[in-house]
mmCIF file of C-alpha atoms in Angstrom:
data_model
loop_
_atom_site.group_PDB
_atom_site.id
_atom_site.type_symbol
_atom_site.label_atom_id
_atom_site.label_comp_id
_atom_site.label_asym_id
_atom_site.label_seq_id
_atom_site.Cartn_x
_atom_site.Cartn_y
_atom_site.Cartn_z
ATOM 1 C CA MET A 717 -3.593 -33.392 -23.039
ATOM 2 C CA PRO A 718 -1.276 -33.812 -20.021
ATOM 3 C CA ARG A 719 -2.640 -32.850 -16.641
ATOM 4 C CA ALA A 720 0.001 -30.144 -16.091
ATOM 5 C CA VAL A 721 -1.035 -28.359 -19.285
ATOM 6 C CA ARG A 722 -4.738 -28.628 -18.439
ATOM 7 C CA GLU A 723 -4.070 -27.216 -14.980
ATOM 8 C CA GLN A 724 -2.295 -24.183 -16.398
ATOM 9 C CA GLN A 725 -5.275 -23.561 -18.700
ATOM 10 C CA MET A 726 -7.602 -23.751 -15.712
ATOM 11 C CA LEU A 727 -5.409 -21.310 -13.784
ATOM 12 C CA ASP A 728 -5.319 -18.945 -16.785
ATOM 13 C CA ALA A 729 -9.125 -18.944 -16.880
ATOM 14 C CA ALA A 730 -9.357 -18.584 -13.092
ATOM 15 C CA VAL A 731 -6.958 -15.608 -12.880
ATOM 16 C CA ARG A 732 -8.903 -13.832 -15.606
ATOM 17 C CA THR A 733 -12.261 -14.524 -13.963
ATOM 18 C CA PHE A 734 -11.175 -13.724 -10.384
ATOM 19 C CA GLY A 735 -9.360 -10.595 -11.534
ATOM 20 C CA GLN A 736 -12.235 -9.235 -13.588
ATOM 21 C CA ARG A 737 -15.263 -10.309 -11.577
ATOM 22 C CA GLY A 738 -13.866 -10.600 -8.067
ATOM 23 C CA TYR A 739 -13.440 -13.682 -5.915
ATOM 24 C CA ARG A 740 -17.004 -13.933 -4.621
ATOM 25 C CA ALA A 741 -18.799 -13.234 -7.906
ATOM 26 C CA ALA A 742 -16.611 -15.607 -9.942
ATOM 27 C CA SER A 743 -18.288 -18.983 -10.507
ATOM 28 C CA MET A 744 -16.634 -22.327 -11.082
ATOM 29 C CA ASP A 745 -19.016 -22.829 -14.049
ATOM 30 C CA GLU A 746 -17.635 -19.726 -15.704
ATOM 31 C CA ILE A 747 -14.032 -20.723 -15.061
ATOM 32 C CA ALA A 748 -14.573 -24.241 -16.422
ATOM 33 C CA GLU A 749 -16.275 -22.877 -19.518
ATOM 34 C CA LEU A 750 -13.509 -20.348 -20.174
ATOM 35 C CA ALA A 751 -10.902 -23.094 -19.725
ATOM 36 C CA GLY A 752 -12.864 -25.352 -22.108
ATOM 37 C CA VAL A 753 -13.185 -28.185 -19.606
ATOM 38 C CA SER A 754 -15.957 -29.678 -17.484
ATOM 39 C CA LYS A 755 -16.578 -28.375 -13.986
ATOM 40 C CA PRO A 756 -15.957 -31.785 -12.356
ATOM 41 C CA LEU A 757 -12.506 -31.818 -13.963
ATOM 42 C CA VAL A 758 -11.686 -28.467 -12.338
ATOM 43 C CA TYR A 759 -12.720 -29.878 -8.951
ATOM 44 C CA LEU A 760 -10.803 -33.101 -9.599
ATOM 45 C CA TYR A 761 -7.590 -31.224 -10.393
ATOM 46 C CA LEU A 762 -7.837 -28.214 -8.077
ATOM 47 C CA ASN A 763 -10.175 -29.422 -5.351
ATOM 48 C CA SER A 764 -12.229 -26.329 -4.418
ATOM 49 C CA LYS A 765 -12.750 -22.664 -5.242
ATOM 50 C CA GLU A 766 -10.539 -21.739 -2.255
ATOM 51 C CA ASP A 767 -7.717 -24.028 -3.412
ATOM 52 C CA LEU A 768 -8.036 -22.799 -6.982
ATOM 53 C CA PHE A 769 -7.783 -19.178 -5.787
ATOM 54 C CA THR A 770 -4.763 -20.042 -3.617
ATOM 55 C CA ALA A 771 -3.099 -21.731 -6.619
ATOM 56 C CA CYS A 772 -3.740 -18.566 -8.675
ATOM 57 C CA ILE A 773 -2.173 -16.340 -6.002
ATOM 58 C CA ARG A 774 0.898 -18.573 -5.696
ATOM 59 C CA ARG A 775 1.459 -18.828 -9.451
ATOM 60 C CA GLU A 776 1.037 -15.087 -10.042
ATOM 61 C CA ALA A 777 3.138 -14.056 -7.030
ATOM 62 C CA LYS A 778 5.950 -16.268 -8.316
ATOM 63 C CA ALA A 779 5.582 -14.908 -11.869
ATOM 64 C CA LEU A 780 5.799 -11.312 -10.621
ATOM 65 C CA THR A 781 8.812 -11.777 -8.349
ATOM 66 C CA THR A 782 10.549 -13.812 -11.091
ATOM 67 C CA ALA A 783 9.929 -11.051 -13.645
ATOM 68 C CA VAL A 784 11.360 -8.390 -11.318
ATOM 69 C CA ARG A 785 14.456 -10.440 -10.480
ATOM 70 C CA ALA A 786 15.017 -11.305 -14.144
ATOM 71 C CA GLY A 787 14.795 -7.616 -15.066
ATOM 72 C CA VAL A 788 17.671 -6.615 -12.817
ATOM 73 C CA ASP A 789 21.328 -7.022 -13.784
ATOM 74 C CA PRO A 790 23.300 -7.172 -10.512
ATOM 75 C CA GLU A 791 26.402 -5.834 -12.301
ATOM 76 C CA LEU A 792 24.795 -2.433 -12.921
ATOM 77 C CA PRO A 793 25.052 0.563 -10.579
ATOM 78 C CA ALA A 794 22.365 0.691 -7.909
ATOM 79 C CA ASP A 795 20.219 3.376 -9.544
ATOM 80 C CA ARG A 796 20.190 1.421 -12.818
ATOM 81 C CA GLN A 797 19.273 -1.760 -10.944
ATOM 82 C CA LEU A 798 16.383 0.038 -9.273
ATOM 83 C CA TRP A 799 15.232 1.528 -12.569
ATOM 84 C CA GLU A 800 15.352 -1.846 -14.333
ATOM 85 C CA GLY A 801 13.521 -3.485 -11.419
ATOM 86 C CA LEU A 802 10.774 -0.869 -11.452
ATOM 87 C CA ARG A 803 10.407 -1.143 -15.232
ATOM 88 C CA ALA A 804 10.110 -4.916 -14.961
ATOM 89 C CA PHE A 805 7.550 -4.571 -12.157
ATOM 90 C CA PHE A 806 5.300 -2.050 -13.932
ATOM 91 C CA THR A 807 5.641 -3.859 -17.274
ATOM 92 C CA HIS A 808 4.515 -7.099 -15.658
ATOM 93 C CA THR A 809 1.597 -5.532 -13.769
ATOM 94 C CA ALA A 810 0.486 -3.639 -16.906
ATOM 95 C CA GLN A 811 0.664 -6.735 -19.094
ATOM 96 C CA ASN A 812 -1.089 -8.893 -16.500
ATOM 97 C CA PRO A 813 -3.763 -6.608 -15.031
ATOM 98 C CA ASP A 814 -5.974 -9.526 -13.965
ATOM 99 C CA ALA A 815 -3.097 -11.138 -12.114
ATOM 100 C CA TRP A 816 -2.310 -7.828 -10.380
ATOM 101 C CA ALA A 817 -5.977 -7.404 -9.418
ATOM 102 C CA VAL A 818 -5.870 -10.915 -7.912
ATOM 103 C CA LEU A 819 -2.694 -10.157 -5.934
ATOM 104 C CA HIS A 820 -3.286 -6.566 -4.891
ATOM 105 C CA LEU A 821 -7.056 -6.445 -4.433
ATOM 106 C CA GLN A 822 -8.771 -9.813 -4.396
ATOM 107 C CA ALA A 823 -6.237 -11.741 -2.310
ATOM 108 C CA ARG A 824 -6.246 -9.065 0.388
ATOM 109 C CA THR A 825 -9.969 -8.553 0.420
ATOM 110 C CA HIS A 826 -11.197 -12.073 1.094
ATOM 111 C CA GLY A 827 -9.808 -13.232 4.376
ATOM 112 C CA GLU A 828 -6.623 -14.133 6.148
ATOM 113 C CA PRO A 829 -5.411 -17.321 4.430
ATOM 114 C CA PHE A 830 -5.241 -15.530 1.056
ATOM 115 C CA ALA A 831 -3.831 -12.342 2.568
ATOM 116 C CA ALA A 832 -1.037 -14.416 4.135
ATOM 117 C CA GLU A 833 -0.028 -15.700 0.675
ATOM 118 C CA VAL A 834 0.365 -12.141 -0.572
ATOM 119 C CA ALA A 835 2.189 -11.094 2.587
ATOM 120 C CA ALA A 836 4.835 -13.732 1.792
ATOM 121 C CA MET A 837 5.328 -12.246 -1.692
ATOM 122 C CA ARG A 838 5.550 -8.774 -0.193
ATOM 123 C CA GLU A 839 8.243 -9.892 2.231
ATOM 124 C CA GLU A 840 10.265 -11.274 -0.654
ATOM 125 C CA MET A 841 9.948 -7.949 -2.504
ATOM 126 C CA VAL A 842 10.958 -5.973 0.580
ATOM 127 C CA ALA A 843 14.014 -8.232 1.058
ATOM 128 C CA PHE A 844 14.975 -7.712 -2.588
ATOM 129 C CA VAL A 845 14.643 -3.928 -2.354
ATOM 130 C CA THR A 846 16.556 -3.927 0.948
ATOM 131 C CA GLY A 847 19.406 -5.627 -0.915
ATOM 132 C CA LEU A 848 19.295 -2.965 -3.639
ATOM 133 C CA ILE A 849 19.464 -0.149 -1.108
ATOM 134 C CA LEU A 850 22.442 -1.800 0.591
ATOM 135 C CA VAL A 851 24.165 -2.067 -2.814
ATOM 136 C CA ALA A 852 23.459 1.635 -3.375
ATOM 137 C CA ALA A 853 24.987 2.496 -0.003
ATOM 138 C CA ARG A 854 28.047 0.369 -0.813
ATOM 139 C CA ASP A 855 28.390 1.937 -4.278
ATOM 140 C CA ALA A 856 28.336 5.365 -2.685
ATOM 141 C CA ARG A 857 31.398 4.075 -0.744
ATOM 142 C CA ARG A 858 30.106 5.434 2.497
ATOM 143 C CA ASP A 859 30.500 3.998 5.917
ATOM 144 C CA PRO A 860 27.560 1.828 6.874
ATOM 145 C CA SER A 861 25.905 5.109 7.739
ATOM 146 C CA LEU A 862 22.344 4.028 7.112
ATOM 147 C CA PRO A 863 21.237 2.033 10.136
ATOM 148 C CA GLU A 864 19.614 -1.327 9.405
ATOM 149 C CA ARG A 865 16.243 -0.069 10.627
ATOM 150 C CA GLU A 866 16.382 2.918 8.335
ATOM 151 C CA VAL A 867 17.051 0.633 5.350
ATOM 152 C CA ALA A 868 14.171 -1.660 6.336
ATOM 153 C CA GLY A 869 11.858 1.355 6.561
ATOM 154 C CA LEU A 870 12.993 2.708 3.198
ATOM 155 C CA ALA A 871 12.375 -0.676 1.544
ATOM 156 C CA GLU A 872 8.860 -0.861 3.051
ATOM 157 C CA ALA A 873 8.140 2.646 1.796
ATOM 158 C CA LEU A 874 9.361 1.870 -1.718
ATOM 159 C CA VAL A 875 7.365 -1.355 -2.011
ATOM 160 C CA GLY A 876 4.239 0.385 -0.668
ATOM 161 C CA ALA A 877 4.700 3.173 -3.190
ATOM 162 C CA ALA A 878 5.141 0.681 -6.051
ATOM 163 C CA GLU A 879 1.979 -1.228 -5.104
ATOM 164 C CA ALA A 880 -0.100 1.934 -4.923
ATOM 165 C CA LEU A 881 1.293 3.235 -8.204
ATOM 166 C CA ALA A 882 0.670 -0.032 -10.072
ATOM 167 C CA ALA A 883 -2.981 0.010 -9.003
ATOM 168 C CA TRP A 884 -3.264 3.662 -10.072
ATOM 169 C CA ALA A 885 -1.501 3.082 -13.415
ATOM 170 C CA ASN A 886 -3.765 0.149 -14.299
ATOM 171 C CA ALA A 887 -6.864 2.185 -13.395
ATOM 172 C CA THR A 888 -5.773 5.333 -15.286
ATOM 173 C CA PRO A 889 -6.110 5.241 -19.077
ATOM 174 C CA GLY A 890 -2.992 6.226 -20.983
ATOM 175 C CA ILE A 891 -0.394 5.671 -18.244
ATOM 176 C CA THR A 892 2.305 3.407 -19.649
ATOM 177 C CA ALA A 893 4.506 1.068 -17.632
ATOM 178 C CA ARG A 894 7.477 3.250 -18.524
ATOM 179 C CA GLN A 895 5.744 6.411 -17.243
ATOM 180 C CA ALA A 896 4.782 4.720 -13.983
ATOM 181 C CA ALA A 897 8.336 3.434 -13.536
ATOM 182 C CA ALA A 898 9.803 6.883 -14.313
ATOM 183 C CA THR A 899 7.462 8.601 -11.834
ATOM 184 C CA LEU A 900 8.427 6.212 -9.054
ATOM 185 C CA MET A 901 12.125 6.287 -9.952
ATOM 186 C CA ASN A 902 12.113 10.065 -9.741
ATOM 187 C CA PHE A 903 10.291 9.976 -6.442
ATOM 188 C CA ALA A 904 12.463 7.232 -4.956
ATOM 189 C CA TRP A 905 15.824 8.374 -6.254
ATOM 190 C CA SER A 906 15.673 12.158 -6.543
ATOM 191 C CA GLY A 907 12.924 12.917 -4.052
ATOM 192 C CA LEU A 908 10.381 15.706 -4.247
ATOM 193 C CA GLY A 909 12.960 18.312 -3.231
ATOM 194 C CA ASP A 910 15.183 17.694 -6.243
ATOM 195 C CA LEU A 911 12.184 17.318 -8.564
ATOM 196 C CA MET A 912 10.901 20.729 -7.516
ATOM 197 C CA GLU A 913 14.310 22.230 -8.196
ATOM 198 C CA GLY A 914 14.297 20.740 -11.664
ATOM 199 C CA ARG A 915 16.780 17.961 -10.946
ATOM 200 C CA PRO A 916 14.989 14.759 -11.899
ATOM 201 C CA TRP A 917 16.727 11.429 -12.165
ATOM 202 C CA ALA A 918 17.535 10.817 -15.823
ATOM 203 C CA PRO A 919 17.488 7.411 -17.456
ATOM 204 C CA PRO A 920 20.718 6.435 -19.203
ATOM 205 C CA SER A 921 20.943 8.365 -22.448
ATOM 206 C CA GLU A 922 21.025 5.414 -24.836
ATOM 207 C CA GLU A 923 17.416 4.579 -23.997
ATOM 208 C CA VAL A 924 15.851 8.038 -23.674
ATOM 209 C CA MET B 1316 -26.333 8.420 29.858
ATOM 210 C CA PRO B 1317 -27.164 10.079 26.518
ATOM 211 C CA ARG B 1318 -27.335 7.866 23.481
ATOM 212 C CA ALA B 1319 -24.517 9.720 21.691
ATOM 213 C CA VAL B 1320 -22.126 9.038 24.579
ATOM 214 C CA ARG B 1321 -23.141 5.377 24.783
ATOM 215 C CA GLU B 1322 -22.610 4.986 21.050
ATOM 216 C CA GLN B 1323 -19.084 6.369 21.267
ATOM 217 C CA GLN B 1324 -18.319 3.895 24.072
ATOM 218 C CA MET B 1325 -19.615 1.061 21.905
ATOM 219 C CA LEU B 1326 -17.472 2.255 19.008
ATOM 220 C CA ASP B 1327 -14.409 2.494 21.279
ATOM 221 C CA ALA B 1328 -14.947 -1.109 22.354
ATOM 222 C CA ALA B 1329 -15.626 -2.231 18.784
ATOM 223 C CA VAL B 1330 -12.492 -0.598 17.309
ATOM 224 C CA ARG B 1331 -10.372 -2.240 19.994
ATOM 225 C CA THR B 1332 -11.949 -5.649 19.484
ATOM 226 C CA PHE B 1333 -11.973 -5.558 15.659
ATOM 227 C CA GLY B 1334 -8.409 -4.211 15.592
ATOM 228 C CA GLN B 1335 -6.986 -6.804 17.967
ATOM 229 C CA ARG B 1336 -8.996 -9.918 17.095
ATOM 230 C CA GLY B 1337 -9.992 -9.285 13.500
ATOM 231 C CA TYR B 1338 -13.430 -8.702 12.036
ATOM 232 C CA ARG B 1339 -14.523 -12.328 11.818
ATOM 233 C CA ALA B 1340 -13.252 -13.464 15.214
ATOM 234 C CA ALA B 1341 -14.671 -10.454 17.065
ATOM 235 C CA SER B 1342 -17.988 -11.253 18.759
ATOM 236 C CA MET B 1343 -20.801 -8.875 19.607
ATOM 237 C CA ASP B 1344 -20.846 -10.387 23.122
ATOM 238 C CA GLU B 1345 -17.243 -9.339 23.638
ATOM 239 C CA ILE B 1346 -17.848 -5.836 22.309
ATOM 240 C CA ALA B 1347 -20.921 -5.332 24.496
ATOM 241 C CA GLU B 1348 -19.055 -6.576 27.562
ATOM 242 C CA LEU B 1349 -16.060 -4.308 26.894
ATOM 243 C CA ALA B 1350 -18.431 -1.356 26.411
ATOM 244 C CA GLY B 1351 -20.251 -2.235 29.630
ATOM 245 C CA VAL B 1352 -23.658 -2.524 27.976
ATOM 246 C CA SER B 1353 -26.036 -5.319 27.024
ATOM 247 C CA LYS B 1354 -25.797 -6.945 23.607
ATOM 248 C CA PRO B 1355 -29.399 -5.990 22.674
ATOM 249 C CA LEU B 1356 -28.492 -2.338 23.295
ATOM 250 C CA VAL B 1357 -25.601 -2.606 20.809
ATOM 251 C CA TYR B 1358 -27.994 -4.047 18.221
ATOM 252 C CA LEU B 1359 -30.602 -1.408 19.034
ATOM 253 C CA TYR B 1360 -28.146 1.445 18.539
ATOM 254 C CA LEU B 1361 -25.910 0.103 15.775
ATOM 255 C CA ASN B 1362 -28.110 -2.480 14.085
ATOM 256 C CA SER B 1363 -25.709 -5.270 13.053
ATOM 257 C CA LYS B 1364 -22.077 -6.338 13.164
ATOM 258 C CA GLU B 1365 -21.657 -5.064 9.590
ATOM 259 C CA ASP B 1366 -23.124 -1.654 10.440
ATOM 260 C CA LEU B 1367 -21.065 -1.432 13.621
ATOM 261 C CA PHE B 1368 -17.900 -2.182 11.631
ATOM 262 C CA THR B 1369 -18.843 0.398 9.000
ATOM 263 C CA ALA B 1370 -19.419 2.992 11.751
ATOM 264 C CA CYS B 1371 -15.953 2.175 13.161
ATOM 265 C CA ILE B 1372 -14.305 2.643 9.754
ATOM 266 C CA ARG B 1373 -16.081 5.973 9.174
ATOM 267 C CA ARG B 1374 -15.258 7.372 12.594
ATOM 268 C CA GLU B 1375 -11.594 6.322 12.458
ATOM 269 C CA ALA B 1376 -11.105 7.471 8.855
ATOM 270 C CA LYS B 1377 -12.449 10.879 9.797
ATOM 271 C CA ALA B 1378 -10.277 11.031 12.946
ATOM 272 C CA LEU B 1379 -7.147 10.220 10.922
ATOM 273 C CA THR B 1380 -7.741 12.707 8.109
ATOM 274 C CA THR B 1381 -8.705 15.379 10.676
ATOM 275 C CA ALA B 1382 -5.489 14.755 12.641
ATOM 276 C CA VAL B 1383 -3.353 15.078 9.505
ATOM 277 C CA ARG B 1384 -5.078 18.276 8.353
ATOM 278 C CA ALA B 1385 -4.863 19.778 11.836
ATOM 279 C CA GLY B 1386 -1.129 19.010 11.953
ATOM 280 C CA VAL B 1387 -0.343 21.070 8.873
ATOM 281 C CA ASP B 1388 0.071 24.850 8.911
ATOM 282 C CA PRO B 1389 -0.636 26.054 5.347
ATOM 283 C CA GLU B 1390 1.573 29.106 5.910
ATOM 284 C CA LEU B 1391 4.742 27.013 6.198
ATOM 285 C CA PRO B 1392 7.036 26.132 3.277
ATOM 286 C CA ALA B 1393 6.061 22.955 1.433
ATOM 287 C CA ASP B 1394 8.725 20.707 2.964
ATOM 288 C CA ARG B 1395 7.711 21.797 6.472
ATOM 289 C CA GLN B 1396 4.052 21.173 5.639
ATOM 290 C CA LEU B 1397 4.897 17.681 4.433
ATOM 291 C CA TRP B 1398 7.019 16.997 7.519
ATOM 292 C CA GLU B 1399 4.280 18.190 9.874
ATOM 293 C CA GLY B 1400 1.671 16.159 7.975
ATOM 294 C CA LEU B 1401 3.774 12.995 8.149
ATOM 295 C CA ARG B 1402 4.447 13.512 11.853
ATOM 296 C CA ALA B 1403 0.731 13.959 12.505
ATOM 297 C CA PHE B 1404 -0.058 10.833 10.463
ATOM 298 C CA PHE B 1405 2.485 8.559 12.166
ATOM 299 C CA THR B 1406 1.685 9.969 15.615
ATOM 300 C CA HIS B 1407 -1.997 9.213 15.093
ATOM 301 C CA THR B 1408 -1.420 5.685 13.731
ATOM 302 C CA ALA B 1409 1.053 4.927 16.566
ATOM 303 C CA GLN B 1410 -1.308 6.214 19.258
ATOM 304 C CA ASN B 1411 -4.291 4.411 17.748
ATOM 305 C CA PRO B 1412 -2.884 1.081 16.555
ATOM 306 C CA ASP B 1413 -6.271 -0.673 16.757
ATOM 307 C CA ALA B 1414 -7.869 2.022 14.609
ATOM 308 C CA TRP B 1415 -5.063 1.706 12.064
ATOM 309 C CA ALA B 1416 -5.447 -2.090 12.018
ATOM 310 C CA VAL B 1417 -9.175 -1.595 11.333
ATOM 311 C CA LEU B 1418 -8.507 0.853 8.498
ATOM 312 C CA HIS B 1419 -5.433 -0.678 6.870
ATOM 313 C CA LEU B 1420 -5.984 -4.400 7.392
ATOM 314 C CA GLN B 1421 -9.468 -5.344 8.548
ATOM 315 C CA ALA B 1422 -11.483 -2.989 6.352
ATOM 316 C CA ARG B 1423 -9.646 -4.127 3.226
ATOM 317 C CA THR B 1424 -9.715 -7.803 4.046
ATOM 318 C CA HIS B 1425 -13.439 -8.404 4.525
ATOM 319 C CA GLY B 1426 -15.218 -7.550 1.318
ATOM 320 C CA GLU B 1427 -16.072 -4.708 -0.983
ATOM 321 C CA PRO B 1428 -18.476 -2.509 1.035
ATOM 322 C CA PHE B 1429 -15.851 -1.990 3.755
ATOM 323 C CA ALA B 1430 -13.016 -1.631 1.258
ATOM 324 C CA ALA B 1431 -14.993 1.130 -0.477
ATOM 325 C CA GLU B 1432 -15.160 3.112 2.790
ATOM 326 C CA VAL B 1433 -11.391 3.020 3.090
ATOM 327 C CA ALA B 1434 -10.959 3.858 -0.591
ATOM 328 C CA ALA B 1435 -12.863 7.100 0.038
ATOM 329 C CA MET B 1436 -10.462 8.038 2.871
ATOM 330 C CA ARG B 1437 -7.522 7.197 0.639
ATOM 331 C CA GLU B 1438 -8.825 9.478 -2.100
ATOM 332 C CA GLU B 1439 -9.079 12.321 0.388
ATOM 333 C CA MET B 1440 -5.474 11.719 1.487
ATOM 334 C CA VAL B 1441 -4.253 11.609 -2.116
ATOM 335 C CA ALA B 1442 -6.070 14.883 -2.870
ATOM 336 C CA PHE B 1443 -4.480 16.492 0.202
ATOM 337 C CA VAL B 1444 -0.979 15.330 -0.770
ATOM 338 C CA THR B 1445 -1.564 16.439 -4.371
ATOM 339 C CA GLY B 1446 -2.280 19.915 -2.992
ATOM 340 C CA LEU B 1447 0.963 19.845 -0.972
ATOM 341 C CA ILE B 1448 3.010 18.860 -4.021
ATOM 342 C CA LEU B 1449 1.442 21.677 -6.032
ATOM 343 C CA VAL B 1450 2.338 24.120 -3.226
ATOM 344 C CA ALA B 1451 5.903 22.783 -3.317
ATOM 345 C CA ALA B 1452 6.060 23.325 -7.081
ATOM 346 C CA ARG B 1453 4.704 26.867 -6.662
ATOM 347 C CA ASP B 1454 7.157 27.626 -3.819
ATOM 348 C CA ALA B 1455 9.997 26.523 -6.071
ATOM 349 C CA ARG B 1456 8.741 29.274 -8.424
ATOM 350 C CA ARG B 1457 8.981 27.049 -11.409
ATOM 351 C CA ASP B 1458 6.803 26.960 -14.456
ATOM 352 C CA PRO B 1459 4.033 24.431 -14.080
ATOM 353 C CA SER B 1460 6.663 21.954 -15.182
ATOM 354 C CA LEU B 1461 5.241 18.939 -13.408
ATOM 355 C CA PRO B 1462 2.393 17.660 -15.531
ATOM 356 C CA GLU B 1463 -0.861 16.963 -13.674
ATOM 357 C CA ARG B 1464 -0.488 13.219 -14.236
ATOM 358 C CA GLU B 1465 2.986 13.228 -12.756
ATOM 359 C CA VAL B 1466 1.691 14.985 -9.630
ATOM 360 C CA ALA B 1467 -1.178 12.511 -9.304
ATOM 361 C CA GLY B 1468 1.283 9.623 -9.565
ATOM 362 C CA LEU B 1469 3.638 11.156 -6.993
ATOM 363 C CA ALA B 1470 0.759 11.635 -4.547
ATOM 364 C CA GLU B 1471 -0.328 7.998 -4.994
ATOM 365 C CA ALA B 1472 3.223 6.844 -4.404
ATOM 366 C CA LEU B 1473 3.593 8.936 -1.247
ATOM 367 C CA VAL B 1474 0.307 7.766 0.261
ATOM 368 C CA GLY B 1475 1.138 4.134 -0.558
ATOM 369 C CA ALA B 1476 4.532 4.546 1.072
ATOM 370 C CA ALA B 1477 2.990 6.109 4.200
ATOM 371 C CA GLU B 1478 0.455 3.285 4.551
ATOM 372 C CA ALA B 1479 3.117 0.605 4.237
ATOM 373 C CA LEU B 1480 5.421 2.368 6.674
ATOM 374 C CA ALA B 1481 2.715 2.869 9.304
ATOM 375 C CA ALA B 1482 1.925 -0.850 9.251
ATOM 376 C CA TRP B 1483 5.652 -1.650 9.535
ATOM 377 C CA ALA B 1484 6.239 0.884 12.330
ATOM 378 C CA ASN B 1485 3.347 -0.485 14.388
ATOM 379 C CA ALA B 1486 4.594 -4.057 13.914
ATOM 380 C CA THR B 1487 8.249 -3.253 14.721
ATOM 381 C CA PRO B 1488 9.100 -2.725 18.403
ATOM 382 C CA GLY B 1489 11.013 0.453 19.150
ATOM 383 C CA ILE B 1490 10.142 2.459 16.022
ATOM 384 C CA THR B 1491 8.755 5.815 17.120
ATOM 385 C CA ALA B 1492 6.321 7.961 15.165
ATOM 386 C CA ARG B 1493 9.077 10.531 14.746
ATOM 387 C CA GLN B 1494 11.477 7.943 13.313
ATOM 388 C CA ALA B 1495 8.879 6.667 10.862
ATOM 389 C CA ALA B 1496 8.066 10.236 9.794
ATOM 390 C CA ALA B 1497 11.767 11.077 9.386
ATOM 391 C CA THR B 1498 12.391 7.938 7.288
ATOM 392 C CA LEU B 1499 9.532 8.762 4.946
ATOM 393 C CA MET B 1500 10.393 12.462 4.811
ATOM 394 C CA ASN B 1501 13.942 11.609 3.791
ATOM 395 C CA PHE B 1502 12.704 9.176 1.192
ATOM 396 C CA ALA B 1503 10.032 11.495 -0.176
ATOM 397 C CA TRP B 1504 11.956 14.754 -0.076
ATOM 398 C CA SER B 1505 15.619 13.877 -0.576
ATOM 399 C CA GLY B 1506 15.265 10.548 -2.376
ATOM 400 C CA LEU B 1507 17.600 7.589 -2.133
ATOM 401 C CA GLY B 1508 20.200 9.280 -4.341
ATOM 402 C CA ASP B 1509 20.740 12.184 -1.954
ATOM 403 C CA LEU B 1510 20.534 9.909 1.095
ATOM 404 C CA MET B 1511 23.334 7.753 -0.291
ATOM 405 C CA GLU B 1512 25.444 10.822 -0.876
ATOM 406 C CA GLY B 1513 24.927 11.868 2.719
ATOM 407 C CA ARG B 1514 22.456 14.661 1.998
ATOM 408 C CA PRO B 1515 19.389 13.828 4.067
ATOM 409 C CA TRP B 1516 16.532 16.239 4.581
ATOM 410 C CA ALA B 1517 17.048 17.923 7.944
ATOM 411 C CA PRO B 1518 14.220 18.966 10.232
ATOM 412 C CA PRO B 1519 14.270 22.656 11.242
ATOM 413 C CA SER B 1520 17.020 23.150 13.786
ATOM 414 C CA GLU B 1521 14.852 24.379 16.647
ATOM 415 C CA GLU B 1522 13.270 20.967 17.018
ATOM 416 C CA VAL B 1523 16.259 18.657 16.393
#
């Protein structure tokens, strides 16, 4: 079996083990066994537990940002782009709960080098959302009335809300990715004021 | 000097040192020196670096939740309550940046026992915001049209957004607590849709 394939199998086993048992409790024996390889081979290919964990974070951060970008059609109106992006995000985190636990909990909880890897992913997400908000402002054909700082703050708030909601959705039985995305879309697009007045954001009718 | 006073001085020094240098890099020598006491006295009173850090997290979590609760007048309409709560939150995190670094970054980054302390504070905040959203729904005199799960999700999203924005505001020169609160209030109350259409939430005129 080629090395690249073996490595992906090791990373699959590592993400599952780190996500379910936590970084400290996870053992290299367990990961090797789950991957169906010998422990020395894991060390030969991925060097150390720290390097293996870093490789997991990088692979899963890339998979998540790729999924979100792929879910968004830049030709759509801004609210549709945001809706599609949120659906892609919550679908990915729901389908890959171990990967999300690695990114959102484990990587932040075990020291600065890992936290820095996640911070880079977060910055990419914030930049992407900033772009969406600027598209929305342009679509609304307004003067550049939202100052740059305001847009940066709004993007930070939206990404923070999405992270918190993904953790909550994965920990709450029965919450689907679509429900989580709809909750956040309503919050982000219509705001609590409109929600209270019975004016939620509505998904396009063909997919209700 | 009474023990209780000495302990608070040690905690002041510890929050500052942990917040600015990080949990691992902070030394007990440094903390004792900053507090103006001997290192053995710190150990005598607070037992270990772990226990000292835990005491910092507990004290600062309580100070933050107390500040937010004290900022909110339950007689006001829901949007005013939310605005006052957000102002109190961002004022406290701006005035106590080391405490916020301990709670938001350090406590989550150095293992599960500390992360669990912060999770308890977060739950209290989510419960408080859930109450505010229910008040808003009642004020709008609507049927209980927001299902309980939707409210729980909205509260998670709002708290996640506030956490992210506080970290951003403290790291971005020139962002005031009032600006951060106004950005989040606009996002949470009016939503991006209304913002784009030029319908922001407006603070009550007497304080513009």
